[in-house]
Amino acid sequence: MSNTKTISTEQRGVIIQKNNGIFTVLTETGKRNCSLLPSLRRKSGGDLAVGDAVTLDAAGQINALLPRRNWISRRAAAPMPGAHTHEQLIAANIDQVVPVFAAANPRPAWHLLDRYLVSAESAEIPALVVITKFDLASGRPEGDEIEQVAAEYRAVGYPVLLTSTLDGSGLEAFRAALHGKRSLLVGKSGVGKTSLLNALEPGLGLRVQAANAVTGKGRHTTTASTLFPLAAGGAVIDTPGIREFGLWDVDSADLAWFFPEMRPHLGRCRFGAGCRHAEEPGCAVRKAVTDGLVSPYRYQSYLKLRYDP
Amino acid sequence: MTNITFAQRTYTRSKGQQNTFGDFTCVHCGRLVQAHELFSGVRNRNHCPHCLSSRHLDLYAAGDRLAACKGRMQPAALTLKHDGNKYRCDSGELMLVHICDDCGKLSINRIAADDDNERLLQVFYASQQLDSATCAVLARAGITPLDARQRELVQRRLWGGK
């Protein structure tokens, strides 16, 4: 749609793509490429994200950011160890976070999953875990392991879907889980986020590439976060592959609360709310781990996030 | 939450706390312990060479650092590592048996080159008076502690000679 179209009154819209300071905004009249009003850029630091609701002035510039319901952000990757870092917004106003992991190529990095889940818990956004390329692991020891990990996360309360775009397994359940919600797909490069979206909405025809055959790593094909409305209702925000996901604004003292299986045991330690659940004697969380109520891998993730958020 | 069985992964989900593999201060006797292979003669320094105590840090495999117990592991007995697949009292390398004070987990570990031989001998003598419950636990795990008849064997292994 033309950017020169005159708008008589202020329009509302949703940012569906952000690219080098240019925002694609979906309004009632269609998509518009907009820039940020300089005064708003100074006020907000230009930090708008896909999913943000905004208003446009008559010239088609974004002049106001409407209040956010929620948002997901990460600690921006530091250029060198110890360098100053800042918050990097990923998406706003979302109904569920969908961490996507491949069963193989690249192999799952489970500690990264715990980072996503803690981030979603801290933003009070439900999460749905999706494992892609399950056809590569099915019937092999890796497949058994993934099913067992999936059972652990289901027991915690997170739905886990095992999918394959090759044989179509799990796609209907995934489609049903997305229905009527605005979902954020996050994951490493090459796990198949965009392929999932193509399988759900074949008309999109988004560009995908196979993972590197030697390293099993992705090729960073998707380069910008984009919101795609789904024909069946709801929308999906596809994001570029994320190599690292540092937690932002998560207090280490509250970290255990963001592990739902640890919540029943919090406050029951000998040192009460002051317990760090690391070395303290009489720790109820450590006892829950040794009693088999909390996964030792999740507990290890907790410790790791506590020392390296 | 339902009780789930957590089995060992073919690859770990977390790199764990890598810094726990270096030199450390023994939490029981407070002495600095050098973890380097040059001092101990073993790649994985498992216990303090002075008091022979250890900590319950590993769950499924040596070095995985997945155990949440972190209790003190007391040296309980000496045994021999048979060349085959079981610990028996006939031949093989002298091994140190640890038992966790908190959860009762058993662990069998190599004796390092810088371990205190006198202390090892004390453990051997003390193990002759193990209570029946501990003996039963060791028997269930297929571990035969060395008894008084093997005193000369233990001394030979610790100080050499024929």
PDB file of C-alpha atoms in Angstrom, chain A:
ATOM      1  CA  MET A   1       0.000   0.000   0.000  1.00  0.00           C
ATOM      2  CA  SER A   2       1.219   3.481  -0.795  1.00  0.00           C
ATOM      3  CA  ASN A   3       2.863   5.429   1.985  1.00  0.00           C
ATOM      4  CA  THR A   4       1.760   8.734   0.517  1.00  0.00           C
ATOM      5  CA  LYS A   5      -1.940   8.102   1.151  1.00  0.00           C
ATOM      6  CA  THR A   6      -3.404  10.948   3.179  1.00  0.00           C
ATOM      7  CA  ILE A   7      -4.881  10.096   6.533  1.00  0.00           C
ATOM      8  CA  SER A   8      -7.505  12.450   7.781  1.00  0.00           C
ATOM      9  CA  THR A   9      -7.491  11.282  11.416  1.00  0.00           C
ATOM     10  CA  GLU A  10      -5.188   9.470  13.796  1.00  0.00           C
ATOM     11  CA  GLN A  11      -5.000   5.766  13.075  1.00  0.00           C
ATOM     12  CA  ARG A  12      -4.278   2.850  15.321  1.00  0.00           C
ATOM     13  CA  GLY A  13      -2.247  -0.137  14.285  1.00  0.00           C
ATOM     14  CA  VAL A  14       0.011  -2.978  15.349  1.00  0.00           C
ATOM     15  CA  ILE A  15       3.706  -3.216  14.474  1.00  0.00           C
ATOM     16  CA  ILE A  16       4.168  -6.355  12.423  1.00  0.00           C
ATOM     17  CA  GLN A  17       7.789  -5.867  11.398  1.00  0.00           C
ATOM     18  CA  LYS A  18      10.750  -3.803  12.480  1.00  0.00           C
ATOM     19  CA  ASN A  19      13.677  -3.256  10.173  1.00  0.00           C
ATOM     20  CA  ASN A  20      16.434  -0.642  10.566  1.00  0.00           C
ATOM     21  CA  GLY A  21      14.200   1.989  12.102  1.00  0.00           C
ATOM     22  CA  ILE A  22      11.348   1.402   9.676  1.00  0.00           C
ATOM     23  CA  PHE A  23       8.248  -0.145  11.182  1.00  0.00           C
ATOM     24  CA  THR A  24       5.617  -1.980   9.176  1.00  0.00           C
ATOM     25  CA  VAL A  25       2.310  -1.255  10.866  1.00  0.00           C
ATOM     26  CA  LEU A  26      -0.906  -3.152  10.205  1.00  0.00           C
ATOM     27  CA  THR A  27      -3.861  -0.771  10.346  1.00  0.00           C
ATOM     28  CA  GLU A  28      -7.522  -1.126   9.452  1.00  0.00           C
ATOM     29  CA  THR A  29      -6.688   0.091   5.964  1.00  0.00           C
ATOM     30  CA  GLY A  30      -3.721  -2.234   5.431  1.00  0.00           C
ATOM     31  CA  LYS A  31       0.055  -2.299   5.920  1.00  0.00           C
ATOM     32  CA  ARG A  32       2.033   0.915   6.135  1.00  0.00           C
ATOM     33  CA  ASN A  33       5.766   1.499   6.426  1.00  0.00           C
ATOM     34  CA  CYS A  34       6.252   4.106   9.116  1.00  0.00           C
ATOM     35  CA  SER A  35       9.035   5.880  10.890  1.00  0.00           C
ATOM     36  CA  LEU A  36       9.066   6.991  14.480  1.00  0.00           C
ATOM     37  CA  LEU A  37       8.179  10.578  15.391  1.00  0.00           C
ATOM     38  CA  PRO A  38      11.465  12.137  16.633  1.00  0.00           C
ATOM     39  CA  SER A  39       9.903  13.189  19.934  1.00  0.00           C
ATOM     40  CA  LEU A  40       8.734   9.612  20.556  1.00  0.00           C
ATOM     41  CA  ARG A  41      12.160   8.268  19.598  1.00  0.00           C
ATOM     42  CA  ARG A  42      13.736  10.513  22.223  1.00  0.00           C
ATOM     43  CA  LYS A  43      11.134   9.505  24.797  1.00  0.00           C
ATOM     44  CA  SER A  44      11.147   5.755  24.220  1.00  0.00           C
ATOM     45  CA  GLY A  45      14.679   5.389  22.926  1.00  0.00           C
ATOM     46  CA  GLY A  46      13.176   4.020  19.731  1.00  0.00           C
ATOM     47  CA  ASP A  47      12.540   0.800  21.549  1.00  0.00           C
ATOM     48  CA  LEU A  48       9.365  -0.493  19.962  1.00  0.00           C
ATOM     49  CA  ALA A  49       8.801  -4.158  19.261  1.00  0.00           C
ATOM     50  CA  VAL A  50       6.722  -6.323  16.998  1.00  0.00           C
ATOM     51  CA  GLY A  51       3.275  -6.641  18.549  1.00  0.00           C
ATOM     52  CA  ASP A  52       3.252  -3.129  19.971  1.00  0.00           C
ATOM     53  CA  ALA A  53       0.009  -1.197  19.487  1.00  0.00           C
ATOM     54  CA  VAL A  54       0.716   2.315  18.228  1.00  0.00           C
ATOM     55  CA  THR A  55      -1.032   5.350  16.818  1.00  0.00           C
ATOM     56  CA  LEU A  56      -0.053   7.048  13.562  1.00  0.00           C
ATOM     57  CA  ASP A  57      -0.340  10.751  12.815  1.00  0.00           C
ATOM     58  CA  ALA A  58      -1.614  12.207   9.571  1.00  0.00           C
ATOM     59  CA  ALA A  59       1.860  11.962   8.010  1.00  0.00           C
ATOM     60  CA  GLY A  60       2.044   8.249   8.762  1.00  0.00           C
ATOM     61  CA  GLN A  61       4.558   8.583  11.557  1.00  0.00           C
ATOM     62  CA  ILE A  62       4.224   6.634  14.771  1.00  0.00           C
ATOM     63  CA  ASN A  63       3.389   9.272  17.353  1.00  0.00           C
ATOM     64  CA  ALA A  64       2.376   7.220  20.394  1.00  0.00           C
ATOM     65  CA  LEU A  65       2.916   3.829  21.901  1.00  0.00           C
ATOM     66  CA  LEU A  66      -0.211   2.401  23.520  1.00  0.00           C
ATOM     67  CA  PRO A  67       0.187   0.658  26.896  1.00  0.00           C
ATOM     68  CA  ARG A  68       1.701  -2.830  26.658  1.00  0.00           C
ATOM     69  CA  ARG A  69      -0.052  -5.830  28.148  1.00  0.00           C
ATOM     70  CA  ASN A  70       3.256  -7.682  28.474  1.00  0.00           C
ATOM     71  CA  TRP A  71       6.540  -8.095  26.671  1.00  0.00           C
ATOM     72  CA  ILE A  72       9.470 -10.475  26.295  1.00  0.00           C
ATOM     73  CA  SER A  73      12.996  -9.160  26.260  1.00  0.00           C
ATOM     74  CA  ARG A  74      16.499 -10.458  26.694  1.00  0.00           C
ATOM     75  CA  ARG A  75      19.846  -9.079  27.721  1.00  0.00           C
ATOM     76  CA  ALA A  76      21.469  -7.859  24.525  1.00  0.00           C
ATOM     77  CA  ALA A  77      24.616  -9.761  23.611  1.00  0.00           C
ATOM     78  CA  ALA A  78      27.650  -7.891  24.941  1.00  0.00           C
ATOM     79  CA  PRO A  79      30.340  -7.047  22.354  1.00  0.00           C
ATOM     80  CA  MET A  80      32.977  -8.316  24.782  1.00  0.00           C
ATOM     81  CA  PRO A  81      32.950  -9.930  28.228  1.00  0.00           C
ATOM     82  CA  GLY A  82      32.157  -7.428  30.934  1.00  0.00           C
ATOM     83  CA  ALA A  83      30.917  -4.782  28.511  1.00  0.00           C
ATOM     84  CA  HIS A  84      27.813  -2.751  29.302  1.00  0.00           C
ATOM     85  CA  THR A  85      24.672  -4.345  27.998  1.00  0.00           C
ATOM     86  CA  HIS A  86      21.055  -3.320  27.692  1.00  0.00           C
ATOM     87  CA  GLU A  87      17.543  -4.669  27.343  1.00  0.00           C
ATOM     88  CA  GLN A  88      16.589  -5.923  23.906  1.00  0.00           C
ATOM     89  CA  LEU A  89      12.866  -6.150  23.289  1.00  0.00           C
ATOM     90  CA  ILE A  90      11.751  -9.198  21.318  1.00  0.00           C
ATOM     91  CA  ALA A  91       7.972  -8.842  21.170  1.00  0.00           C
ATOM     92  CA  ALA A  92       5.083  -7.259  23.019  1.00  0.00           C
ATOM     93  CA  ASN A  93       1.433  -8.015  23.722  1.00  0.00           C
ATOM     94  CA  ILE A  94       1.636 -11.772  23.268  1.00  0.00           C
ATOM     95  CA  ASP A  95      -0.559 -14.582  24.562  1.00  0.00           C
ATOM     96  CA  GLN A  96       1.968 -17.387  24.585  1.00  0.00           C
ATOM     97  CA  VAL A  97       5.677 -17.994  24.131  1.00  0.00           C
ATOM     98  CA  VAL A  98       6.574 -20.958  21.938  1.00  0.00           C
ATOM     99  CA  PRO A  99      10.177 -22.109  22.447  1.00  0.00           C
ATOM    100  CA  VAL A 100      11.062 -24.212  19.396  1.00  0.00           C
ATOM    101  CA  PHE A 101      13.753 -26.897  19.533  1.00  0.00           C
ATOM    102  CA  ALA A 102      14.850 -29.402  16.933  1.00  0.00           C
ATOM    103  CA  ALA A 103      15.130 -33.067  17.857  1.00  0.00           C
ATOM    104  CA  ALA A 104      18.349 -33.079  15.801  1.00  0.00           C
ATOM    105  CA  ASN A 105      20.306 -30.705  13.543  1.00  0.00           C
ATOM    106  CA  PRO A 106      20.861 -28.700  15.683  1.00  0.00           C
ATOM    107  CA  ARG A 107      20.533 -30.896  18.725  1.00  0.00           C
ATOM    108  CA  PRO A 108      18.467 -29.542  21.621  1.00  0.00           C
ATOM    109  CA  ALA A 109      20.140 -27.206  24.119  1.00  0.00           C
ATOM    110  CA  TRP A 110      17.892 -27.834  27.083  1.00  0.00           C
ATOM    111  CA  HIS A 111      19.408 -25.178  29.322  1.00  0.00           C
ATOM    112  CA  LEU A 112      18.304 -22.643  26.709  1.00  0.00           C
ATOM    113  CA  LEU A 113      14.745 -23.960  27.040  1.00  0.00           C
ATOM    114  CA  ASP A 114      14.856 -23.239  30.764  1.00  0.00           C
ATOM    115  CA  ARG A 115      15.984 -19.690  29.994  1.00  0.00           C
ATOM    116  CA  TYR A 116      12.984 -19.148  27.714  1.00  0.00           C
ATOM    117  CA  LEU A 117      10.623 -20.653  30.250  1.00  0.00           C
ATOM    118  CA  VAL A 118      11.961 -18.526  33.112  1.00  0.00           C
ATOM    119  CA  SER A 119      11.639 -15.447  30.935  1.00  0.00           C
ATOM    120  CA  ALA A 120       8.028 -16.374  30.077  1.00  0.00           C
ATOM    121  CA  GLU A 121       7.231 -17.069  33.733  1.00  0.00           C
ATOM    122  CA  SER A 122       8.675 -13.728  34.819  1.00  0.00           C
ATOM    123  CA  ALA A 123       6.487 -11.980  32.223  1.00  0.00           C
ATOM    124  CA  GLU A 124       3.519 -14.137  33.328  1.00  0.00           C
ATOM    125  CA  ILE A 125       3.024 -15.457  29.806  1.00  0.00           C
ATOM    126  CA  PRO A 126       2.067 -19.122  29.251  1.00  0.00           C
ATOM    127  CA  ALA A 127       4.534 -21.252  27.303  1.00  0.00           C
ATOM    128  CA  LEU A 128       4.139 -24.061  24.793  1.00  0.00           C
ATOM    129  CA  VAL A 129       7.230 -26.130  23.969  1.00  0.00           C
ATOM    130  CA  VAL A 130       7.537 -27.431  20.409  1.00  0.00           C
ATOM    131  CA  ILE A 131      10.065 -30.028  19.292  1.00  0.00           C
ATOM    132  CA  THR A 132      10.522 -30.081  15.513  1.00  0.00           C
ATOM    133  CA  LYS A 133      12.198 -32.595  13.163  1.00  0.00           C
ATOM    134  CA  PHE A 134      11.071 -35.420  15.421  1.00  0.00           C
ATOM    135  CA  ASP A 135      11.224 -37.770  12.429  1.00  0.00           C
ATOM    136  CA  LEU A 136      15.051 -37.543  12.680  1.00  0.00           C
ATOM    137  CA  ALA A 137      15.044 -38.911  16.243  1.00  0.00           C
ATOM    138  CA  SER A 138      11.991 -41.141  16.328  1.00  0.00           C
ATOM    139  CA  GLY A 139      12.824 -44.790  17.013  1.00  0.00           C
ATOM    140  CA  ARG A 140      16.381 -43.915  18.071  1.00  0.00           C
ATOM    141  CA  PRO A 141      17.845 -43.434  21.577  1.00  0.00           C
ATOM    142  CA  GLU A 142      17.690 -39.666  21.059  1.00  0.00           C
ATOM    143  CA  GLY A 143      13.939 -39.989  20.446  1.00  0.00           C
ATOM    144  CA  ASP A 144      13.425 -41.876  23.711  1.00  0.00           C
ATOM    145  CA  GLU A 145      15.387 -39.241  25.540  1.00  0.00           C
ATOM    146  CA  ILE A 146      13.339 -36.421  24.006  1.00  0.00           C
ATOM    147  CA  GLU A 147      10.106 -38.169  24.949  1.00  0.00           C
ATOM    148  CA  GLN A 148      11.349 -38.506  28.506  1.00  0.00           C
ATOM    149  CA  VAL A 149      12.351 -34.853  28.669  1.00  0.00           C
ATOM    150  CA  ALA A 150       8.935 -33.956  27.229  1.00  0.00           C
ATOM    151  CA  ALA A 151       7.291 -36.010  30.005  1.00  0.00           C
ATOM    152  CA  GLU A 152       9.306 -34.083  32.609  1.00  0.00           C
ATOM    153  CA  TYR A 153       8.198 -30.722  31.254  1.00  0.00           C
ATOM    154  CA  ARG A 154       4.592 -31.873  30.932  1.00  0.00           C
ATOM    155  CA  ALA A 155       4.710 -32.932  34.574  1.00  0.00           C
ATOM    156  CA  VAL A 156       5.844 -29.403  35.455  1.00  0.00           C
ATOM    157  CA  GLY A 157       2.815 -28.056  33.575  1.00  0.00           C
ATOM    158  CA  TYR A 158       4.220 -27.035  30.202  1.00  0.00           C
ATOM    159  CA  PRO A 159       2.521 -28.527  27.135  1.00  0.00           C
ATOM    160  CA  VAL A 160       5.076 -30.139  24.811  1.00  0.00           C
ATOM    161  CA  LEU A 161       4.361 -30.983  21.177  1.00  0.00           C
ATOM    162  CA  LEU A 162       6.513 -33.328  19.112  1.00  0.00           C
ATOM    163  CA  THR A 163       6.204 -32.309  15.490  1.00  0.00           C
ATOM    164  CA  SER A 164       7.600 -33.017  12.072  1.00  0.00           C
ATOM    165  CA  THR A 165       6.945 -30.936   8.988  1.00  0.00           C
ATOM    166  CA  LEU A 166       8.153 -33.893   6.905  1.00  0.00           C
ATOM    167  CA  ASP A 167       5.440 -36.352   7.928  1.00  0.00           C
ATOM    168  CA  GLY A 168       3.018 -33.770   9.339  1.00  0.00           C
ATOM    169  CA  SER A 169       2.882 -35.312  12.799  1.00  0.00           C
ATOM    170  CA  GLY A 170       1.876 -32.979  15.601  1.00  0.00           C
ATOM    171  CA  LEU A 171       0.946 -30.134  13.235  1.00  0.00           C
ATOM    172  CA  GLU A 172      -2.786 -30.329  13.872  1.00  0.00           C
ATOM    173  CA  ALA A 173      -2.229 -30.153  17.614  1.00  0.00           C
ATOM    174  CA  PHE A 174       0.107 -27.204  17.045  1.00  0.00           C
ATOM    175  CA  ARG A 175      -2.489 -25.466  14.870  1.00  0.00           C
ATOM    176  CA  ALA A 176      -5.118 -25.968  17.588  1.00  0.00           C
ATOM    177  CA  ALA A 177      -2.749 -24.603  20.249  1.00  0.00           C
ATOM    178  CA  LEU A 178      -2.181 -21.421  18.214  1.00  0.00           C
ATOM    179  CA  HIS A 179      -5.852 -20.805  17.480  1.00  0.00           C
ATOM    180  CA  GLY A 180      -7.051 -17.388  18.604  1.00  0.00           C
ATOM    181  CA  LYS A 181      -3.768 -16.461  20.283  1.00  0.00           C
ATOM    182  CA  ARG A 182      -0.825 -14.283  19.423  1.00  0.00           C
ATOM    183  CA  SER A 183       2.165 -16.616  19.751  1.00  0.00           C
ATOM    184  CA  LEU A 184       5.869 -15.819  19.774  1.00  0.00           C
ATOM    185  CA  LEU A 185       8.191 -18.410  18.197  1.00  0.00           C
ATOM    186  CA  VAL A 186      11.687 -18.323  19.674  1.00  0.00           C
ATOM    187  CA  GLY A 187      14.623 -20.662  19.235  1.00  0.00           C
ATOM    188  CA  LYS A 188      18.069 -21.160  17.799  1.00  0.00           C
ATOM    189  CA  SER A 189      18.759 -20.758  14.123  1.00  0.00           C
ATOM    190  CA  GLY A 190      17.901 -23.848  12.085  1.00  0.00           C
ATOM    191  CA  VAL A 191      15.400 -25.405  14.476  1.00  0.00           C
ATOM    192  CA  GLY A 192      12.557 -24.933  11.987  1.00  0.00           C
ATOM    193  CA  LYS A 193      10.508 -22.000  13.251  1.00  0.00           C
ATOM    194  CA  THR A 194       9.787 -20.659   9.790  1.00  0.00           C
ATOM    195  CA  SER A 195       9.276 -24.164   8.373  1.00  0.00           C
ATOM    196  CA  LEU A 196       6.595 -24.717  11.014  1.00  0.00           C
ATOM    197  CA  LEU A 197       4.913 -21.518   9.920  1.00  0.00           C
ATOM    198  CA  ASN A 198       5.107 -22.532   6.266  1.00  0.00           C
ATOM    199  CA  ALA A 199       3.543 -25.889   7.138  1.00  0.00           C
ATOM    200  CA  LEU A 200       0.685 -24.174   8.948  1.00  0.00           C
ATOM    201  CA  GLU A 201       0.096 -21.496   6.304  1.00  0.00           C
ATOM    202  CA  PRO A 202       1.445 -22.812   2.999  1.00  0.00           C
ATOM    203  CA  GLY A 203       0.450 -19.565   1.269  1.00  0.00           C
ATOM    204  CA  LEU A 204       3.106 -17.612   3.149  1.00  0.00           C
ATOM    205  CA  GLY A 205       5.940 -19.229   1.189  1.00  0.00           C
ATOM    206  CA  LEU A 206       8.594 -17.931   3.590  1.00  0.00           C
ATOM    207  CA  ARG A 207      12.234 -18.522   2.758  1.00  0.00           C
ATOM    208  CA  VAL A 208      13.845 -21.462   4.574  1.00  0.00           C
ATOM    209  CA  GLN A 209      17.154 -23.300   4.259  1.00  0.00           C
ATOM    210  CA  ALA A 210      18.403 -26.654   5.454  1.00  0.00           C
ATOM    211  CA  ALA A 211      20.747 -26.636   8.439  1.00  0.00           C
ATOM    212  CA  ASN A 212      24.441 -27.037   7.719  1.00  0.00           C
ATOM    213  CA  ALA A 213      25.000 -30.748   7.041  1.00  0.00           C
ATOM    214  CA  VAL A 214      28.384 -30.787   8.777  1.00  0.00           C
ATOM    215  CA  THR A 215      27.815 -28.674  11.880  1.00  0.00           C
ATOM    216  CA  GLY A 216      24.047 -29.173  12.149  1.00  0.00           C
ATOM    217  CA  LYS A 217      23.694 -25.453  12.774  1.00  0.00           C
ATOM    218  CA  GLY A 218      21.231 -23.113  11.101  1.00  0.00           C
ATOM    219  CA  ARG A 219      22.041 -20.467   8.502  1.00  0.00           C
ATOM    220  CA  HIS A 220      20.172 -17.491  10.001  1.00  0.00           C
ATOM    221  CA  THR A 221      17.762 -17.338   7.079  1.00  0.00           C
ATOM    222  CA  THR A 222      15.129 -15.271   8.889  1.00  0.00           C
ATOM    223  CA  THR A 223      16.598 -11.847   9.613  1.00  0.00           C
ATOM    224  CA  ALA A 224      13.699  -9.829  11.029  1.00  0.00           C
ATOM    225  CA  SER A 225      10.891 -10.465  13.489  1.00  0.00           C
ATOM    226  CA  THR A 226       7.548 -10.515  11.702  1.00  0.00           C
ATOM    227  CA  LEU A 227       3.978 -10.953  12.836  1.00  0.00           C
ATOM    228  CA  PHE A 228       1.846 -13.152  10.573  1.00  0.00           C
ATOM    229  CA  PRO A 229      -1.944 -13.242  11.091  1.00  0.00           C
ATOM    230  CA  LEU A 230      -3.254 -16.805  10.773  1.00  0.00           C
ATOM    231  CA  ALA A 231      -6.214 -17.599   8.546  1.00  0.00           C
ATOM    232  CA  ALA A 232      -7.822 -19.688  11.266  1.00  0.00           C
ATOM    233  CA  GLY A 233      -7.529 -16.866  13.802  1.00  0.00           C
ATOM    234  CA  GLY A 234      -4.678 -15.678  15.925  1.00  0.00           C
ATOM    235  CA  ALA A 235      -1.214 -14.657  14.855  1.00  0.00           C
ATOM    236  CA  VAL A 236       2.353 -15.883  15.031  1.00  0.00           C
ATOM    237  CA  ILE A 237       5.485 -13.791  15.517  1.00  0.00           C
ATOM    238  CA  ASP A 238       8.407 -15.429  13.738  1.00  0.00           C
ATOM    239  CA  THR A 239      11.817 -14.345  15.012  1.00  0.00           C
ATOM    240  CA  PRO A 240      15.397 -14.727  13.769  1.00  0.00           C
ATOM    241  CA  GLY A 241      17.436 -17.473  15.426  1.00  0.00           C
ATOM    242  CA  ILE A 242      18.689 -16.538  18.879  1.00  0.00           C
ATOM    243  CA  ARG A 243      22.102 -17.876  19.842  1.00  0.00           C
ATOM    244  CA  GLU A 244      22.086 -16.729  23.442  1.00  0.00           C
ATOM    245  CA  PHE A 245      19.288 -15.609  25.691  1.00  0.00           C
ATOM    246  CA  GLY A 246      20.397 -13.670  28.747  1.00  0.00           C
ATOM    247  CA  LEU A 247      17.690 -12.978  31.296  1.00  0.00           C
ATOM    248  CA  TRP A 248      16.738  -9.357  31.754  1.00  0.00           C
ATOM    249  CA  ASP A 249      15.182  -7.893  34.882  1.00  0.00           C
ATOM    250  CA  VAL A 250      14.921 -11.240  36.660  1.00  0.00           C
ATOM    251  CA  ASP A 251      16.027 -10.901  40.267  1.00  0.00           C
ATOM    252  CA  SER A 252      18.131 -13.868  41.369  1.00  0.00           C
ATOM    253  CA  ALA A 253      16.291 -13.850  44.706  1.00  0.00           C
ATOM    254  CA  ASP A 254      13.019 -14.518  42.853  1.00  0.00           C
ATOM    255  CA  LEU A 255      14.464 -17.007  40.384  1.00  0.00           C
ATOM    256  CA  ALA A 256      13.181 -20.160  42.113  1.00  0.00           C
ATOM    257  CA  TRP A 257       9.630 -18.799  41.880  1.00  0.00           C
ATOM    258  CA  PHE A 258       9.925 -18.967  38.083  1.00  0.00           C
ATOM    259  CA  PHE A 259      10.446 -22.722  38.287  1.00  0.00           C
ATOM    260  CA  PRO A 260       6.831 -23.808  38.941  1.00  0.00           C
ATOM    261  CA  GLU A 261       7.801 -27.211  40.366  1.00  0.00           C
ATOM    262  CA  MET A 262       9.920 -25.492  43.042  1.00  0.00           C
ATOM    263  CA  ARG A 263       7.129 -23.194  44.248  1.00  0.00           C
ATOM    264  CA  PRO A 264       5.496 -25.666  46.678  1.00  0.00           C
ATOM    265  CA  HIS A 265       8.836 -25.988  48.469  1.00  0.00           C
ATOM    266  CA  LEU A 266       9.724 -22.294  48.748  1.00  0.00           C
ATOM    267  CA  GLY A 267       9.611 -20.848  52.241  1.00  0.00           C
ATOM    268  CA  ARG A 268       9.966 -24.302  53.789  1.00  0.00           C
ATOM    269  CA  CYS A 269      13.751 -24.174  54.007  1.00  0.00           C
ATOM    270  CA  ARG A 270      15.531 -23.852  57.344  1.00  0.00           C
ATOM    271  CA  PHE A 271      16.585 -20.330  56.386  1.00  0.00           C
ATOM    272  CA  GLY A 272      13.109 -19.459  55.074  1.00  0.00           C
ATOM    273  CA  ALA A 273      12.868 -16.947  52.267  1.00  0.00           C
ATOM    274  CA  GLY A 274      16.579 -16.147  52.568  1.00  0.00           C
ATOM    275  CA  CYS A 275      17.629 -19.588  51.310  1.00  0.00           C
ATOM    276  CA  ARG A 276      19.429 -19.567  47.966  1.00  0.00           C
ATOM    277  CA  HIS A 277      18.825 -23.305  47.499  1.00  0.00           C
ATOM    278  CA  ALA A 278      22.497 -23.860  46.703  1.00  0.00           C
ATOM    279  CA  GLU A 279      24.530 -25.018  49.713  1.00  0.00           C
ATOM    280  CA  GLU A 280      22.307 -24.228  52.678  1.00  0.00           C
ATOM    281  CA  PRO A 281      21.530 -27.040  55.099  1.00  0.00           C
ATOM    282  CA  GLY A 282      17.872 -27.937  55.518  1.00  0.00           C
ATOM    283  CA  CYS A 283      16.955 -26.655  52.048  1.00  0.00           C
ATOM    284  CA  ALA A 284      13.505 -27.890  51.012  1.00  0.00           C
ATOM    285  CA  VAL A 285      14.207 -27.428  47.295  1.00  0.00           C
ATOM    286  CA  ARG A 286      17.351 -29.575  47.416  1.00  0.00           C
ATOM    287  CA  LYS A 287      15.415 -32.182  49.345  1.00  0.00           C
ATOM    288  CA  ALA A 288      12.719 -32.130  46.659  1.00  0.00           C
ATOM    289  CA  VAL A 289      15.422 -32.788  44.048  1.00  0.00           C
ATOM    290  CA  THR A 290      16.877 -35.722  45.991  1.00  0.00           C
ATOM    291  CA  ASP A 291      13.331 -37.049  46.584  1.00  0.00           C
ATOM    292  CA  GLY A 292      12.711 -37.047  42.824  1.00  0.00           C
ATOM    293  CA  LEU A 293      10.073 -34.303  42.853  1.00  0.00           C
ATOM    294  CA  VAL A 294      12.222 -31.834  40.906  1.00  0.00           C
ATOM    295  CA  SER A 295      14.380 -32.758  37.934  1.00  0.00           C
ATOM    296  CA  PRO A 296      18.113 -32.559  38.744  1.00  0.00           C
ATOM    297  CA  TYR A 297      18.613 -31.039  35.304  1.00  0.00           C
ATOM    298  CA  ARG A 298      16.118 -28.269  36.043  1.00  0.00           C
ATOM    299  CA  TYR A 299      17.756 -27.698  39.421  1.00  0.00           C
ATOM    300  CA  GLN A 300      21.131 -27.462  37.689  1.00  0.00           C
ATOM    301  CA  SER A 301      19.582 -24.917  35.301  1.00  0.00           C
ATOM    302  CA  TYR A 302      18.363 -22.961  38.315  1.00  0.00           C
ATOM    303  CA  LEU A 303      21.876 -22.846  39.777  1.00  0.00           C
ATOM    304  CA  LYS A 304      23.373 -21.892  36.435  1.00  0.00           C
ATOM    305  CA  LEU A 305      20.876 -19.080  35.912  1.00  0.00           C
ATOM    306  CA  ARG A 306      21.467 -17.851  39.433  1.00  0.00           C
ATOM    307  CA  TYR A 307      25.186 -17.409  38.824  1.00  0.00           C
ATOM    308  CA  ASP A 308      24.990 -16.528  35.141  1.00  0.00           C
ATOM    309  CA  PRO A 309      21.626 -14.927  34.348  1.00  0.00           C
TER     310      PRO A 309
END
